[in-house]
Structures are given as structure tokens and as C-alpha cells.
Coordinates of C-alpha atoms in Angstrom, one line a residue:
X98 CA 299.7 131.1 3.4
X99 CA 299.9 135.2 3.1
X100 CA 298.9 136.9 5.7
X101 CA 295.5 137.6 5.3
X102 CA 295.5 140.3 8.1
X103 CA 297.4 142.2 5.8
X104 CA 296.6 141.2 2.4
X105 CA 293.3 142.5 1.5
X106 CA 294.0 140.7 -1.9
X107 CA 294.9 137.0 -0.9
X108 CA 293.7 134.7 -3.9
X109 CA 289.8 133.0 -3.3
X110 CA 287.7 130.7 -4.9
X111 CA 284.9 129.6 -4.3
X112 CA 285.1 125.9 -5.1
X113 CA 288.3 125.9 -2.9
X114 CA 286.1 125.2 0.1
X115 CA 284.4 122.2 -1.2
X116 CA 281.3 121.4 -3.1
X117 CA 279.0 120.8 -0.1
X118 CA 280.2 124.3 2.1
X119 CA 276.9 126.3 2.8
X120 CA 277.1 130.2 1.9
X121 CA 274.0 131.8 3.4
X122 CA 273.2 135.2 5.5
X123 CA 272.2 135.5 8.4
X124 CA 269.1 137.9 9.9
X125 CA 267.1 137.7 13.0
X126 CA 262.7 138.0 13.1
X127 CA 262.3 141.6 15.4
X128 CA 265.6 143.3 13.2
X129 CA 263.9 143.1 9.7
X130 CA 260.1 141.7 10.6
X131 CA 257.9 145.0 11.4
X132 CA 254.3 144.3 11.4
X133 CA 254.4 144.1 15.1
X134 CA 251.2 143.7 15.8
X135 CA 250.3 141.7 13.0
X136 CA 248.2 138.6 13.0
X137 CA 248.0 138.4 17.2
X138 CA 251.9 138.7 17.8
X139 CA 252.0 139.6 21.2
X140 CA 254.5 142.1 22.9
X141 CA 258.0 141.4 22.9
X142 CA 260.6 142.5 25.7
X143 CA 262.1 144.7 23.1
X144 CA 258.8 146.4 22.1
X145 CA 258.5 147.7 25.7
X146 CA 262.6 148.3 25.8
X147 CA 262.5 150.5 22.6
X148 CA 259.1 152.2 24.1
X149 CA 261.0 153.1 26.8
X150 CA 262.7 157.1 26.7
X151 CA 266.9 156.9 26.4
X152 CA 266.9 153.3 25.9
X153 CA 267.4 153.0 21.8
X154 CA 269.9 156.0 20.7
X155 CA 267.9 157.0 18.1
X156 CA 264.8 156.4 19.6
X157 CA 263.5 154.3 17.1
X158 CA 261.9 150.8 17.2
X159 CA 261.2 147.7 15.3
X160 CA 257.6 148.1 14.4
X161 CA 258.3 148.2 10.7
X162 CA 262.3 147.4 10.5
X163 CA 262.4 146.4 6.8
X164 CA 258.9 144.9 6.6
X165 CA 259.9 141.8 5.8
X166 CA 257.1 140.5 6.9
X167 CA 255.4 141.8 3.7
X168 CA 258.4 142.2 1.7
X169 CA 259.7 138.4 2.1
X170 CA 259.6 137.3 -1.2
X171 CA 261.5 140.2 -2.6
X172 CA 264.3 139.6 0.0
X173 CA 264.4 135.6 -1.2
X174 CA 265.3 136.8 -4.8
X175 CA 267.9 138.7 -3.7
X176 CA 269.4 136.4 -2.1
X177 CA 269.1 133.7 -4.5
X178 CA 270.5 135.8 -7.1
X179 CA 273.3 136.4 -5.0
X180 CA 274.3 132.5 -5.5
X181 CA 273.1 132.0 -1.4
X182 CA 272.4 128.0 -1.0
X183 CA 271.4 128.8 2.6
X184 CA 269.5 131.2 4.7
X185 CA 269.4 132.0 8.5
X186 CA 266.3 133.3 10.0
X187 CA 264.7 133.3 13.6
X188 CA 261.3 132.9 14.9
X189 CA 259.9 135.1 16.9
X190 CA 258.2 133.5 20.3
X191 CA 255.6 136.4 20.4
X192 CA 254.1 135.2 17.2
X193 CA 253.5 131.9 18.1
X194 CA 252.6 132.0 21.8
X195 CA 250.5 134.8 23.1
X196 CA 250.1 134.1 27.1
X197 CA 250.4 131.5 29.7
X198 CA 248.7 128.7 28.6
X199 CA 247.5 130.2 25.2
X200 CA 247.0 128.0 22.3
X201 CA 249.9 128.0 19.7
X202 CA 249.1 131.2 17.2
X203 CA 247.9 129.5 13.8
X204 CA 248.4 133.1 11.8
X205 CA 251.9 133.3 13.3
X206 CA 253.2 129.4 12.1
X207 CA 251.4 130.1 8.8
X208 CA 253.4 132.5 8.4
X209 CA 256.5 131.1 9.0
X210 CA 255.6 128.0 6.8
X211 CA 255.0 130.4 3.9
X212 CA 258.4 131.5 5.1
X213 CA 260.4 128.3 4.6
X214 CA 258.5 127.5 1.9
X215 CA 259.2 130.6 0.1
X216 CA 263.4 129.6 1.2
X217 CA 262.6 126.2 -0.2
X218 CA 261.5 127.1 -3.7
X219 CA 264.6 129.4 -4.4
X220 CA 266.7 126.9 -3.3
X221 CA 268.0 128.2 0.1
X222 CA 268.3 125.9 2.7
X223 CA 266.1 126.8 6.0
X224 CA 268.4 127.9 9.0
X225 CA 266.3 128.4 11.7
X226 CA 266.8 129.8 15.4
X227 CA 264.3 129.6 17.7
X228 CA 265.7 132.6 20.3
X229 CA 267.1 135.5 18.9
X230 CA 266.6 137.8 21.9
X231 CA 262.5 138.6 21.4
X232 CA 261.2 137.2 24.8
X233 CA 257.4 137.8 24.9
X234 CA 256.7 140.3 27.5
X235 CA 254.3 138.2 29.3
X236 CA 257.0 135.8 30.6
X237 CA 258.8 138.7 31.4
X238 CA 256.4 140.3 33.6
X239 CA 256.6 136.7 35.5
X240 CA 260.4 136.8 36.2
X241 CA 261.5 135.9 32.4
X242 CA 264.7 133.8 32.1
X243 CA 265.4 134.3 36.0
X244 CA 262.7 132.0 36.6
X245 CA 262.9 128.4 35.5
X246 CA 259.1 128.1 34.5
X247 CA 260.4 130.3 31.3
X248 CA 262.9 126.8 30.4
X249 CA 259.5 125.1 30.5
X250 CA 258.0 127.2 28.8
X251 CA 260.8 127.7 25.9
X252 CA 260.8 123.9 25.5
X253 CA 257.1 123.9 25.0
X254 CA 257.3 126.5 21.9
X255 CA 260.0 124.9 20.7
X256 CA 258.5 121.9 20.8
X257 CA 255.3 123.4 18.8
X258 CA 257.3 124.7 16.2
X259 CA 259.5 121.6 15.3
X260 CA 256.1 119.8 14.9
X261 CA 254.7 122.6 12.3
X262 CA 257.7 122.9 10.2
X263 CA 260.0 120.0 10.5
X264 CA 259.0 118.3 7.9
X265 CA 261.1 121.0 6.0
X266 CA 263.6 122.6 8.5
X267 CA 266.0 120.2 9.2
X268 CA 268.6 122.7 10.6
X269 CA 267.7 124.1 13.8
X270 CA 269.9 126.6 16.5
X271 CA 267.9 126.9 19.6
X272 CA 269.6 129.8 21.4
X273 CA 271.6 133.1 19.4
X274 CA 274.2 134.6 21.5
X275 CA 273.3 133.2 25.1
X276 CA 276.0 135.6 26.4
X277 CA 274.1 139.2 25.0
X278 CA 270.4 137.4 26.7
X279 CA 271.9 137.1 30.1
X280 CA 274.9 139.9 30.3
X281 CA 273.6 142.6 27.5
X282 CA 269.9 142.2 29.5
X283 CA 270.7 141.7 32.2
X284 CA 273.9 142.8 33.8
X285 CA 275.1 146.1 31.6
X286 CA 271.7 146.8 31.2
X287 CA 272.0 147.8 26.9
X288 CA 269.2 145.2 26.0
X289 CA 266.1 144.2 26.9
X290 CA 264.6 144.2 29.2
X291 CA 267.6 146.1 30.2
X292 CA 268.3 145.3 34.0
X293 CA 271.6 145.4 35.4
X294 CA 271.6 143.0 38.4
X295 CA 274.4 140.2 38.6
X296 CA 273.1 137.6 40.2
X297 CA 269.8 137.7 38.0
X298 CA 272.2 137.8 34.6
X299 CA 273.9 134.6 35.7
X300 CA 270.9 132.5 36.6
X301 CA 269.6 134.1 33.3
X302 CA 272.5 132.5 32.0
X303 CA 272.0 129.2 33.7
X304 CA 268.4 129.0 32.3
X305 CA 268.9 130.1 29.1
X306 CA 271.4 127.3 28.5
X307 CA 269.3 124.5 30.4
X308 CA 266.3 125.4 28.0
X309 CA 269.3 124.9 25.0
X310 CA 270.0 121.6 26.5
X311 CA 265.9 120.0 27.2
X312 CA 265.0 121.3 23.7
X313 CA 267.3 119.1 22.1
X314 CA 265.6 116.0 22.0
X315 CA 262.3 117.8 22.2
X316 CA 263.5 118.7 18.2
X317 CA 265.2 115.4 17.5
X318 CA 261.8 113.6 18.1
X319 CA 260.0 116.0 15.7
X320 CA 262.2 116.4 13.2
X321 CA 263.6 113.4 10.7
X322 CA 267.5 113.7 10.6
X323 CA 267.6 116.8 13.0
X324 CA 270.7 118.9 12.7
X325 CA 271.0 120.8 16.0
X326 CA 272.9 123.0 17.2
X327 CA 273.8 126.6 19.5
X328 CA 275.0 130.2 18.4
X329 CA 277.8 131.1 20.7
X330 CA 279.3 134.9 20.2
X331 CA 282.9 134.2 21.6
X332 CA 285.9 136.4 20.9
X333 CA 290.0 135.8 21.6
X334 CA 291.0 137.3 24.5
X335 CA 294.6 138.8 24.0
X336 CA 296.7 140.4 27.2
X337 CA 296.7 144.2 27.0
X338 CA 300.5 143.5 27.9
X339 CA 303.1 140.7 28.7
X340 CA 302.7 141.9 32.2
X341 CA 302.1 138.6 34.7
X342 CA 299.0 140.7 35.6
X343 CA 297.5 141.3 32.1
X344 CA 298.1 137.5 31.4
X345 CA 296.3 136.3 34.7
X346 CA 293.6 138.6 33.6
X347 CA 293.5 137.3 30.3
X348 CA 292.9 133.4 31.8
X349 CA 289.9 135.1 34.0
X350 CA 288.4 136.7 31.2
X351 CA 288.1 133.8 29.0
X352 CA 286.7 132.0 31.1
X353 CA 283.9 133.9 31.3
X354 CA 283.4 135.4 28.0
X355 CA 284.4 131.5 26.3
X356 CA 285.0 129.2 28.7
X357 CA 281.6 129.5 30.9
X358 CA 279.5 128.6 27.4
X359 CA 281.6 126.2 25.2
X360 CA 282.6 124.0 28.8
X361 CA 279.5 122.9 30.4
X362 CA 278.3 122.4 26.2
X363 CA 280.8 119.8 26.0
X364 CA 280.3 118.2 29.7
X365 CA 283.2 119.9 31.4
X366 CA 280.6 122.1 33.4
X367 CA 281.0 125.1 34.8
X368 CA 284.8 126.1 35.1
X369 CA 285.4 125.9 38.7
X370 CA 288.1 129.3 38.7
X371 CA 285.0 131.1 37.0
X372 CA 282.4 129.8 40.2
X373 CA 285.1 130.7 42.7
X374 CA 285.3 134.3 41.3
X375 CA 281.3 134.8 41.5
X376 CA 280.9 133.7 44.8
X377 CA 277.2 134.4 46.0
X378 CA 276.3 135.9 42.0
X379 CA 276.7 132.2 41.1
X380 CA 273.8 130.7 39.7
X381 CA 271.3 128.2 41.3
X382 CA 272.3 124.5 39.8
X383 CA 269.7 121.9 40.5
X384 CA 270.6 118.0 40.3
X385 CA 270.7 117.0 36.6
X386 CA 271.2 120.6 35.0
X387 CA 275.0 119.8 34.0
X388 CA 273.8 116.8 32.1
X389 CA 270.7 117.9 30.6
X390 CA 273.3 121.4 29.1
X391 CA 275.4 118.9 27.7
X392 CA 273.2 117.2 25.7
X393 CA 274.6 115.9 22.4
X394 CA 274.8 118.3 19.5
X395 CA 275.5 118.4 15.4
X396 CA 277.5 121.5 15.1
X397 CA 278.3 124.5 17.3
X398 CA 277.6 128.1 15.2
X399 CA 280.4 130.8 15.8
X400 CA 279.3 134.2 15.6
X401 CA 282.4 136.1 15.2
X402 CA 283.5 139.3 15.3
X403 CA 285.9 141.2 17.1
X404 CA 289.1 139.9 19.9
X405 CA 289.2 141.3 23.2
X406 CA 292.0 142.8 25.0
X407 CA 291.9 143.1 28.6
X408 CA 293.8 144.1 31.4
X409 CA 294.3 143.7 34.9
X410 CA 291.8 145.6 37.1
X411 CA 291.2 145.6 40.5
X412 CA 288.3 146.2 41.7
X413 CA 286.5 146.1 38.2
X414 CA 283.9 143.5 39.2
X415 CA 284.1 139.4 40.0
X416 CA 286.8 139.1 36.8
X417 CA 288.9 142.0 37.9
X418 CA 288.9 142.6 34.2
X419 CA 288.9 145.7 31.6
X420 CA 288.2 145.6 28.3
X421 CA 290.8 148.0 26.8
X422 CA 290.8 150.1 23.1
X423 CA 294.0 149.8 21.5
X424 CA 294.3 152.8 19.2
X425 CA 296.4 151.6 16.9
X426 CA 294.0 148.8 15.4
X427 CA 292.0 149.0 12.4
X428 CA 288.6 149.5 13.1
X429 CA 284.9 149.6 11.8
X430 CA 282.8 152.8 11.8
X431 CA 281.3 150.9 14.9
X432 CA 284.4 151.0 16.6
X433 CA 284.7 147.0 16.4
X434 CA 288.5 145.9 15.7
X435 CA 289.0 144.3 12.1
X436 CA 291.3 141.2 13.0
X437 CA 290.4 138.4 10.7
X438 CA 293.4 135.9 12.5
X439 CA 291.1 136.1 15.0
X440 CA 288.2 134.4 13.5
X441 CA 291.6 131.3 12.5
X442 CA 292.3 131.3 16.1
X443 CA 289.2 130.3 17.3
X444 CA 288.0 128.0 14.5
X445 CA 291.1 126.1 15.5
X446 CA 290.5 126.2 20.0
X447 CA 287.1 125.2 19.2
X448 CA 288.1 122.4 17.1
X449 CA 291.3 121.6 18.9
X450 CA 289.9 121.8 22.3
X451 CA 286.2 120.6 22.2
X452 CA 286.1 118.4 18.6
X453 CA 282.9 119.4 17.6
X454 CA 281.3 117.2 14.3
X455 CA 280.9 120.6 12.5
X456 CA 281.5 124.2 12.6
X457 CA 279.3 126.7 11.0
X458 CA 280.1 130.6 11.1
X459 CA 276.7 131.5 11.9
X460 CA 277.3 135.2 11.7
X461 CA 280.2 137.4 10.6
X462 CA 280.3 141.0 9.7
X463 CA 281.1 144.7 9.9
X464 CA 279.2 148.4 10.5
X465 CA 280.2 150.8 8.3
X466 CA 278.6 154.8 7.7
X467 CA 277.5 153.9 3.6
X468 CA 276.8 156.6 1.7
X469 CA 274.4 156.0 -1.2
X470 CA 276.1 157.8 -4.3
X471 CA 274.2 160.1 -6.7
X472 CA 273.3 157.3 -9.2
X473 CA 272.1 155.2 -6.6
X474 CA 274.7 153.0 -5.9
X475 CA 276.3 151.9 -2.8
X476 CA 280.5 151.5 -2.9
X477 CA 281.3 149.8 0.2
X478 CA 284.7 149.0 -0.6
X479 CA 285.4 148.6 3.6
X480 CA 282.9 146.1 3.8
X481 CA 284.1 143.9 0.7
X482 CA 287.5 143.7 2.2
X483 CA 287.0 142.6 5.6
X484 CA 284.7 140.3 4.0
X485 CA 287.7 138.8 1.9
X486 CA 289.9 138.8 4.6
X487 CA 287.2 136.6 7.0
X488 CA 286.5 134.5 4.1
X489 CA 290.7 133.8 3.5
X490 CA 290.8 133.1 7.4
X491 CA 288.2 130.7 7.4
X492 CA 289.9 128.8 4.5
X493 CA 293.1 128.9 6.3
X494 CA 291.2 127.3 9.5
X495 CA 289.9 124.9 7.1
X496 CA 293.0 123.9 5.7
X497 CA 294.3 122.8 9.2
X498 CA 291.4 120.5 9.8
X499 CA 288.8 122.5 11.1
X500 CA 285.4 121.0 10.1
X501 CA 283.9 124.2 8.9
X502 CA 280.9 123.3 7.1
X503 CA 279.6 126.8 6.2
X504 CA 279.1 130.6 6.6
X505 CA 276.5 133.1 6.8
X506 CA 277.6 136.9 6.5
X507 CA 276.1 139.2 9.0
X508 CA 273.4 140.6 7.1
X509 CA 271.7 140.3 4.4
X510 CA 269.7 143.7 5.0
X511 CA 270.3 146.3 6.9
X512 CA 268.3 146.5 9.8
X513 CA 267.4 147.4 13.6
X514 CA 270.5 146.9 15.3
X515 CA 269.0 146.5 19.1
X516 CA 270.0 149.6 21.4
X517 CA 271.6 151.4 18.5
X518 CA 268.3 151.7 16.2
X519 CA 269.0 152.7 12.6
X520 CA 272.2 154.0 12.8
X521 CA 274.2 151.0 12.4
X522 CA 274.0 149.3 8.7
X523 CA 275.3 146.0 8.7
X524 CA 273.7 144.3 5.5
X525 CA 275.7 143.7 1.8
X526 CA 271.6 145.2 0.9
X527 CA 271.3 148.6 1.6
X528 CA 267.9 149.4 2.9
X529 CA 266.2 152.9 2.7
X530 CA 263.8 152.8 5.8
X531 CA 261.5 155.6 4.2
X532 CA 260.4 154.0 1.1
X533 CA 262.0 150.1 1.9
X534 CA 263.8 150.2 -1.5
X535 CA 266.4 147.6 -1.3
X536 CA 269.9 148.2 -3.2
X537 CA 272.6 146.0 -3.5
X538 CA 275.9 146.9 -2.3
X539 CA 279.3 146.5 -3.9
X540 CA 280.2 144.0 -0.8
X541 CA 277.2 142.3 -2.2
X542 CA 278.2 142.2 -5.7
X543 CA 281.7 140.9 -4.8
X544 CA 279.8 138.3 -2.8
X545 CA 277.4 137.5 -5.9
X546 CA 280.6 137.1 -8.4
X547 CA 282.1 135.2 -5.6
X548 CA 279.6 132.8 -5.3
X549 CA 279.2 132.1 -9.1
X550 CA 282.8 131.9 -9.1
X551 CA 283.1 134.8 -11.2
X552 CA 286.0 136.3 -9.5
X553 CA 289.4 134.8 -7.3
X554 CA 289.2 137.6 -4.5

């Protein structure tokens, strides 16, 4: 096969990954939703975060986002005339549970069965994660994810929403990105609720995949047929140099950033190099934990994008790590590297190493500055390449094997993008935040043609 890295160009076709891949997008409730205090949502962790002077760069916050909440049906016919068979959404916990011991919040599951309904009747199959980062405040003023009443607590929502809308979600991701909860919130400090303690972002950590694991059958009794699954953001690790130092740093760093999520998933537990290195930080494992992680699942969801290179550094923490900036790489406007042989090389480790049933690429996608031309328009000719070049990757993983059943592109809109506000655009739909106008880009027009097999790159 060319080298997709460095053919923008290689030949694609849609029906070349088989009649029943999914092609969705992926989007998250507090990123698009506004109407934050709509209909008794209560206060999410990232309300008080973005509230909070210095914390969002722009100083922005997601009370209106794209107003999705109001403009949902408009964002449906875009993406059903874009050829999507699939959509990934998330609820958000503050709209459905308002305190400790409230009853469930009837406006806030209306609305999200108006929601998959709405999916349902353009022919996009519901995707739905129930923890995208929105923690409601309340549970945070209690000790959040540090404390294990939130797992109870996590497995009691999810519990009340597989009952209202199972009958019509079948696919369900508990968790997205159980790294950027515990480490992004908790240890750096660049999300909410934006502490930077280690022991408290481990045991996060801990928690966070314990509620994964007692969920799972919570949704498997609610739901007929249940498909369910994780989103794990993982990258390759790569050694800054062939140095014997770089290369024991890179074995370190992987298994943290990989190796501390996808192992105790498939009932290896925690790696026992990775426990050694956080001596005291290590997180508080009851009897029974282990097994209740590793409960059984359908698929594992990939969110990829960008490797890692690290290098040996002493003194840099309990991995002894740093994350290092080749200059020479190809980059988005974000500053993320563009390696689609990346997004090969883990398809095939996750597949090689842990055999899961099925692999979905739950989110994929790039940042670029768009500029919105005179007439309107929106040429993001950056964005439809590396979109190309990750779709050719994922059909090379697929030819070696990999059971990749589908993909959703990181976004459809363009949205709140967490700490960085509204100065990141990720979606193939432009999005004017003044007057909500939606305009599709040329990424999304190539994706469009794509999926109507209309074009062969």
C-alpha cells in the first residue's frame, strides 16, 4: 500500500470498507448544548471552571455553545445530508440528576428522547456516552470522582437513562477519555474542576474506571441486545532517540498513558512497573475492583489523535518522562502532530495485543485557524487531507485484520473546546457563534461526496 503519510492522494472508496462500516461524527452535550440552565439542569463542574478568572483562554463559556439544544434538528439534516449512518452524542448528568437523592429530571430525558428520536427518523444510528467530562457540581462539592459514593452514584444515572431510552439506543460508551477526567482535572490542573494533586488524579482514575466496569450490566439488563463499550484517548509513544535512556522512557510512558487503561480493561490489571513507579500516589484498590473493571465489553472506541515522543527525564515526576516537540513534524494550527501511521499502529496493538470483538474510531480530527472567504464559503483544504490520510490508515489497519467496525470524525460542529473556549474549530461545519449560522466546510463536502461515493479520494 502507498504510504499514506505521504500521499495526501492515496485512492478511497467508500464501499471498500464494507457495507455494514458506520460513518458518523462525533460531539459531546456541554461543547454544542448551551441552554445551561434550561429545564432544571443543574451546575456542571465546567460551569464553575469556565466562571472561574484565567481558567478558559478566552474567557468564554458554554452557556450557549451552538445552541443545539434549540437548534437540534437543523444539525440532524446536516448530517444526514452528509450521507452520516451514525451519530455520537453524550448526555449530560446535570440534566438528568439535580442533587443527592433527587428524582431523575423528566424535562432533561424528554429531551434527550426527542433527541434520539430526532437521530432515528434521519436515519442515524444513536451513539451515546454517558460521561463526557460534565460532572454535576454537587458531587463535586462532596469529593467528586475521589470519592467512591460518586461510582454509586454514576451507576445509578446510568442506570436511569438506559431504562428511558433503551428501547432505541442500543449503542452505549459509558466513559469518554478516562485519562483527560482524572490527569487533565486533576493532576495538570487544565480541566475541571482543575486541581492538580496526584494522588487525588489516580484514585480519580481508579473510580472513574470502576464506575465503567459496575455500569456494564446495569445497561445490559436495560437494554435488549446492548452494545457496550469505553472511549480510550491513547497515542504511540515513540523514543525521542535510540538512546537506551529514551527507549526505557518510552516503556514507562506507555504504560501509563496506554497500558494503565487498555490492561486492567482486558483483566491484566494494573501494570505492576506502572504501581512500582507511583508508590504512595497509587490508588486505593478494594477486594473485587480488578474484576468488576474488567467486565466484559462489545467494542473498545479509539479516540485518536496525535503520537507522543518522550524522553528520558529525571526528576520529571513518577515516569521520569517528557513529552518533547519535534520541529520538524507536520502539524495542526493546534500544534497537534499529523501522523496518520499512527492511528495503523494502534489499530493493530489494540487488536494484536488485547483482541477486542470490535473497534470503533470513536473520535478523529484536526484544529485548524478557517477563514470564512468573502462568498461565504469555508476552504479547509488542511482539514480534508488529514482526513483522507486517517481514513487510508484505517483501511490499511483494516486490511490486516483489524475489526474496525466504524468511524466518527471529530466534529461535526465546531464548538467549546474545554480550556481553550472558541478559539479552536474542530468541526467539517463551520459555526458563527454570533448569529449560529451553520456552513459547511470543504472537509465536509469531501466527506459528503465521500460518503455517497461520489468521489475515490
Amino acid at each position: 500500500m502507498t504510504n499514506q503519510k505521504n500521499d495526501p492522494h492515496q485512492p478511497l472508496a467508500r464501499a471498500s470498507f464494507g457495507d455494514d462500516f458506520l460513518w458518523g461524527c462525533s460531539t459531546s452535550a456541554f461543547q454544542i448544548e448551551g441552554a445551561g440552565s434550561a429545564d432544571a439542569r443543574a451546575v456542571s463542574i465546567w460551569d464553575t471552571f469556565c466562571a472561574t478568572p484565567g481558567k478558559i483562554r478566552d474567557g468564554s463559556n458554554g452557556a450557549v455553545a451552538c445552541d443545539h439544544y434549540h437548534r437540534w434538528p437543523e444539525d440532524f439534516d446536516i448530517g444526514q445530508s452528509l450521507g452520516l449512518n451514525a451519530y455520537r452524542f453524550s448526555i449530560a448528568w446535570p440534566r438528568i440528576v439535580s442533587g443527592i437523592g433527587a428524582a431523575p429530571n423528566e424535562a432533561g430525558l424528554d429531551f434527550y428522547e426527542r433527541l434520539v428520536d430526532g437521530m432515528l427518523e434521519r436515519g442515524l444510528q444513536p451513539w451515546a456516552t454517558l460521561y463526557h467530562w460534565d460532572l454535576p457540581q454537587y458531587l463535586q462539592d462532596q469529593g467528586g470522582w475521589a470519592r467512591r459514593d460518586t461510582v454509586a452514584a454514576f451507576v445509578d444515572y446510568a442506570d436511569v437513562v438506559t431504562r428511558r431510552l433503551g428501547d432505541r439506543v442500543r449503542h452505549w460508551i459509558t466513559h469518554n477519555e478516562p485519562w483527560c477526567t482524572a490527569m487533565h482535572g486533576n493532576l495538570d490542573g487544565m480541566h475541571a474542576p482543575g486541581l492538580r494533586d496526584a494522588p487525588t488524579a489516580l484514585q480519580v482514575c481508579h473510580h472513574v474506571l470502576l464506575s465503567h466496569g459496575l455500569a456494564t450490566p446495569v445497561i445490559r439488563a436495560n437494554v435488549a441486545d446492548a452494545q457496550v463499550g469505553i472511549a480510550l484517548s491513547l497515542h504511540p509513544i515513540r523514543a525521542a532517540s535510540a538512546s537506551e535512556a529514551d527507549r526505557q522512557a518510552l516503556l514507562r510512558h506507555d504504560g501509563f498513558r496506554n497500558r494503565w487503561f487498555l490492561d486492567p480493561l482486558y483483566g491484566r490489571g494494573y501494570p505492576q512497573e506502572t504501581l512500582a513507579l507511583l508508590g504512595e500516589a497509587a490508588p486505593v484498590v478494594l477486594e473485587g475492583d480488578m474484576q468488576a473493571i474488567a467486565a466484559p465489553t462489545d467494542f473498545v472506541g479509539l479516540n485518536y489523535y496525535f503520537p507522543e515522543v518522550v524522553r528520558d527525564a529525571p526528576g520529571a515526576g513518577f515516569l521520569r518522562t517528557e513529552v518533547v516537540l519535534p520541529q520538524e513534524r507536520e502539524r495542526t494550527d493546534f500544534g497537534w502532530e499529523v501522523a496518520p501511521d499512527g492511528l495503523t499502529e494502534l489499530l493493530l496493538r489494540i487488536s494484536h495485543e488485547y483482541q477486542p470483538a470490535e473497534v470503533y474510531v470513536t473520535e478523529n480530527g484536526s484544529s485548524y485557524d478557517d477563514v470564512v472567504q468573502a462568498d461565504g464559503s469555508v476552504d479547509d483544504e488542511a482539514r480534508r487531507s488529514y482526513l483522507v490520510r486517517h481514513l487510508a490508515a484505517l483501511r490499511a489497519a483494516q486490511e490486516q485484520g483489524v475489526p474496525v467496525k466504524g468511524y466518527f470524525a471529530w466534529s461535526l460542529l465546531d464548538n467549546f473546546e474545554w480550556s481553550e473556549g472558541y478559539l479552536r474549530r474542530f468541526g467539517i461545519v463551520h459555526v458563527d457563534f454570533e448569529t449560529q449560522a451553520r456552513t459547511v466546510k470543504s472537509s465536509g463536502h469531501w466527506y459528503r461526496e465521500f460518503l455517497h461515493g461520489r468521489n475515490e479520494r
